[in-house]
Coordinates of C-alpha atoms in Angstrom, one line a residue:
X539 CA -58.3 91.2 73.7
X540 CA -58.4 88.9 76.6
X541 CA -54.1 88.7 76.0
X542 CA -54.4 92.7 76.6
X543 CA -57.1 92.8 79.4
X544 CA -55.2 93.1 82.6
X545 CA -57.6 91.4 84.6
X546 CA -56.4 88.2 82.5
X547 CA -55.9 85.3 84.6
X548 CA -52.8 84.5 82.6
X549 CA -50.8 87.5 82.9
X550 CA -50.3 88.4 86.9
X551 CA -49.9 84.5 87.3
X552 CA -46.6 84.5 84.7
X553 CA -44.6 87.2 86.3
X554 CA -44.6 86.3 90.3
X555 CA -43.4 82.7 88.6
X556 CA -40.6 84.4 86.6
X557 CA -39.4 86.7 89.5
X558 CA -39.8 83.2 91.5
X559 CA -36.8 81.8 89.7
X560 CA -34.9 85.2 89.4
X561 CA -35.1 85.2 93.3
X562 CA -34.1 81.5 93.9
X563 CA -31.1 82.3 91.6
X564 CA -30.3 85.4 93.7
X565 CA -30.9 83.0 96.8
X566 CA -28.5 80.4 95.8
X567 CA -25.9 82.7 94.7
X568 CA -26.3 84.3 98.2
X569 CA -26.1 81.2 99.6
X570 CA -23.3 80.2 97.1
X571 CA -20.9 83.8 98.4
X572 CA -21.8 82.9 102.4
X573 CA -20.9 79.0 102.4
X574 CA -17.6 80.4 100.2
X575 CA -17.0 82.9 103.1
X576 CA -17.9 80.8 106.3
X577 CA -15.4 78.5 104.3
X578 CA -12.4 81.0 104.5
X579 CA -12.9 82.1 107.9
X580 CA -13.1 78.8 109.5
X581 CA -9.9 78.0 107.1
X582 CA -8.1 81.2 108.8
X583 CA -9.1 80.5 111.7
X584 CA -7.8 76.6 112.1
X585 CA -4.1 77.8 110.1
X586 CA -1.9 78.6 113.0
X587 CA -0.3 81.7 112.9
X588 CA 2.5 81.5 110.8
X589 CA 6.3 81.6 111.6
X590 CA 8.3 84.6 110.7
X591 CA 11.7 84.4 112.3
X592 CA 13.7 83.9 115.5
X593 CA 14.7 87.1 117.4
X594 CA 17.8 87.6 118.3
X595 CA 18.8 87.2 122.3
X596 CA 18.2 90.7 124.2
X597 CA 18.4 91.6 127.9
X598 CA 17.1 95.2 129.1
X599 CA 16.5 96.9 131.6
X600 CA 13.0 96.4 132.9
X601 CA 10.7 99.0 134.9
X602 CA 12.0 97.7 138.6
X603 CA 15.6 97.9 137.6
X604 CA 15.9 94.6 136.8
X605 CA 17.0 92.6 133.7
X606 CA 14.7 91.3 131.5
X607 CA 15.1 89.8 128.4
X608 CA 14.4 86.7 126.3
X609 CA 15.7 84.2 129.0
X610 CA 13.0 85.6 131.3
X611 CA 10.4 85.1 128.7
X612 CA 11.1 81.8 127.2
X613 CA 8.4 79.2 127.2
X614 CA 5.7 81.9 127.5
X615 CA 4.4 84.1 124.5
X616 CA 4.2 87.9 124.4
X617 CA 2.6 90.9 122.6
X618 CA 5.3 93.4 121.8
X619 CA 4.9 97.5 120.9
X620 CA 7.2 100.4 121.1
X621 CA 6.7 103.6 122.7
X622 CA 7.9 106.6 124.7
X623 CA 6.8 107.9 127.5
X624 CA 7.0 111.9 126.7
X625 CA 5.0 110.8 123.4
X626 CA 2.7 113.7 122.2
X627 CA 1.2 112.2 119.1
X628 CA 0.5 108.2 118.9
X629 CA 1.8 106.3 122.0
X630 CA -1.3 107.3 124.3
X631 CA -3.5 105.9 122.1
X632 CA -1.3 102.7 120.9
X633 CA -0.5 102.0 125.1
X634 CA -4.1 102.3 125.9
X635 CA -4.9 99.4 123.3
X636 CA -2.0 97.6 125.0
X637 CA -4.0 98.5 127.8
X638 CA -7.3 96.7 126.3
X639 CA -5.7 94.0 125.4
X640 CA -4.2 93.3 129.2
X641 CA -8.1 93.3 130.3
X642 CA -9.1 91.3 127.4
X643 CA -6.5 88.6 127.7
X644 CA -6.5 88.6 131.7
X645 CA -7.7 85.0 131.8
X646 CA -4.3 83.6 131.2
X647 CA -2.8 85.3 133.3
X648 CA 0.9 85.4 133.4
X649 CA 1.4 82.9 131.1
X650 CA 1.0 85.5 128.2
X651 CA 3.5 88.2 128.2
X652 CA 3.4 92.2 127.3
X653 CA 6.3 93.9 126.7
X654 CA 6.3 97.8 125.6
X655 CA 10.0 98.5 124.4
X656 CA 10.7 102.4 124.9
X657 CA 12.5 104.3 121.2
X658 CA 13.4 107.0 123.9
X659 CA 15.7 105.3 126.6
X660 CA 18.1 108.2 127.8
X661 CA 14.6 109.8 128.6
X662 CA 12.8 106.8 129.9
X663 CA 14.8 105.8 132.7
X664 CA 12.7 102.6 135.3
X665 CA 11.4 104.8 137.5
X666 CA 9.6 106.8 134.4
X667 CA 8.5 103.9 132.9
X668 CA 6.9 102.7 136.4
X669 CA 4.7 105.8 136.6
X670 CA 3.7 105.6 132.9
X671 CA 3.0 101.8 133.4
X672 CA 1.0 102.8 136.8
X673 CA -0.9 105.7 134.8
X674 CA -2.2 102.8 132.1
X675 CA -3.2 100.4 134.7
X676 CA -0.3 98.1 134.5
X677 CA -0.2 94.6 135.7
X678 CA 3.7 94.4 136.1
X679 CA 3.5 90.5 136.7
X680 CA 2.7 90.3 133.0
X681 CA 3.2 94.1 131.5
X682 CA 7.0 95.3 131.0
X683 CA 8.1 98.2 130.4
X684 CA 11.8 97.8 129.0
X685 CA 14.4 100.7 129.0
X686 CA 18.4 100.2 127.7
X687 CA 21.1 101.6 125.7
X688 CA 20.3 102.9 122.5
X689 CA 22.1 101.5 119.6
X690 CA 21.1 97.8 121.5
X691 CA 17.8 98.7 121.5
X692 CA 17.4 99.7 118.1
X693 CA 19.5 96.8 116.6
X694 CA 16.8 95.0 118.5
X695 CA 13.4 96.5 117.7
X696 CA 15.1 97.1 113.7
X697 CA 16.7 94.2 112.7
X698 CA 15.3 92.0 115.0
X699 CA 11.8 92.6 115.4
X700 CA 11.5 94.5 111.7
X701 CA 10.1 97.5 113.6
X702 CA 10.9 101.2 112.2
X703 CA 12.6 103.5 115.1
X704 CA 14.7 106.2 115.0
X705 CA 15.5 110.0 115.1
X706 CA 15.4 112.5 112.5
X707 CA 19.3 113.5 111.6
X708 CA 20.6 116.7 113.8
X709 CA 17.1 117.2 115.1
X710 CA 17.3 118.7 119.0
X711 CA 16.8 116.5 122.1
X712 CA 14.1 118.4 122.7
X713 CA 12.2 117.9 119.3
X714 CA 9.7 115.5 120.0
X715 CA 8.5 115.0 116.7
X716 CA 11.4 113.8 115.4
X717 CA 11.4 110.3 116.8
X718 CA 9.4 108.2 115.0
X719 CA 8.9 104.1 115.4
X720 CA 6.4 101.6 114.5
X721 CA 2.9 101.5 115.7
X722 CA 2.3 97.6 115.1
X723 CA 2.2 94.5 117.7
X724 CA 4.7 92.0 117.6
X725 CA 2.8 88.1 118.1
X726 CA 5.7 86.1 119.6
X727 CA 5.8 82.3 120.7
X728 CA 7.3 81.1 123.3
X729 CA 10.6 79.8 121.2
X730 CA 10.9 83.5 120.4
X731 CA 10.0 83.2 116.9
X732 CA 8.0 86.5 115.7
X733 CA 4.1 85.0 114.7
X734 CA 2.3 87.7 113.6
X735 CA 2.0 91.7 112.8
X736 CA -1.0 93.9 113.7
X737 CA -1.5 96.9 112.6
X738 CA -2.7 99.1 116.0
X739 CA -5.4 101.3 113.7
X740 CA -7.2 98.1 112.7
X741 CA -9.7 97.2 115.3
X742 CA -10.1 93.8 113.6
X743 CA -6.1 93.3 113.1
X744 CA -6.2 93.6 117.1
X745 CA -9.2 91.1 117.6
X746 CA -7.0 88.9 115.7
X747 CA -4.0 89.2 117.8
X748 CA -6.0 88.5 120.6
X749 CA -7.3 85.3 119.3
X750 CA -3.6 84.3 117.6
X751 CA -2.5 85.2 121.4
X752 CA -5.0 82.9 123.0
X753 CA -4.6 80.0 120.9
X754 CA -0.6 80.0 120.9
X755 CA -0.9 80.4 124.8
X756 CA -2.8 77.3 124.8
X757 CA -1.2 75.5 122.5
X758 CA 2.1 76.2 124.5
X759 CA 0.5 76.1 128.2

């Protein structure tokens, strides 16, 4: 009877012991998942960004009228993205992250590079792109907005920069919707070699970029 009674000494001492050992194995294998995943993130984070492929040399036209290309950029790094200016769906929201990322990277001043590339250039003529830069906040001594002939600009952002862009087939001049491009930043070095994509929706894609950007900056500076 004393096995049955529950005021048995023996039988509230046995369970707190058992869960005891079923908690220090949950414990350890908590311990075990976080010491696997502080692992991977200091890995990520000491592997440089990797290298992805030279661009080929382009010179457009920037938002002052001048020209502005690779030769102008060389030895510093920059964040690339693609927009237009009469955009009604995603480029507000994709320049205002551009936007984020000038204040959040302001510490290095010009030594890191932004350039927005516009898919629309027989609409986005310098002066348009200077009041669209001046509407976002634009520090043109490291923000530029780039405007050129077509076909060069989407053998650039396409085949060089492995960005979509483009127009829907016999859609009007006036149908907006049918231009279409890419909504990820471009990571490139200072060599010109493309070092990263990130996707614009991610919040956490863009923190990275903004840590890839600082630590090639740095590296390079």
């Amino acid at each position: 009877m004393s096995v049955e009674s529950p005021t048995s000494p023996s039988a509230p001492r046995s369970r707190p012991v058992r869960r005891s050992w079923v908690w220090a194995g949950i414990a350890a294998a908590s311990l075990g998942f976080m010491g696997v995943a502080v692992h991977d993130m200091v890995k990520d984070r000491a592997q440089p960004p990797p290298r992805l492929g030279a661009l080929p040399d382009f010179t457009f036209t920037r938002q002052d009228g001048q020209p502005f290309g690779l030769k102008q950029l060389r030895g510093r790094p920059f964040i690339a993205n693609f927009i237009f200016t009469r955009c009604p769906t995603v480029c507000p929201v994709f320049t205002q992250k551009m936007a984020r990322v000038q204040e959040h990277t302001a510490k290095l001043g010009t030594n890191l590079q932004l350039v927005s590339f516009s898919v629309d250039p027989a609409y986005d003529t310098p002066e348009r792109l200077a009041e669209y830069g001046t509407k976002y906040k634009a520090d043109f001594t490291r923000w530029n907005f780039l405007t050129g002939d077509y076909a060069t600009l989407k053998d650039t952002i396409v085949q060089g920069f492995k960005i979509s862009m483009g127009r829907e087939a016999g859609a009007p001049e006036d149908d907006l919707l049918s231009i279409f491009h890419g909504t990820h930043f471009v990571l490139v070095d200072g060599t010109g070699e493309i070092r990263g994509y990130y996707d614009s929706a991610d919040p956490e894609a863009t923190q990275k970029l903004e840590t890839d950007a600082f630590r090639i900056t740095r590296e390079e500076g």
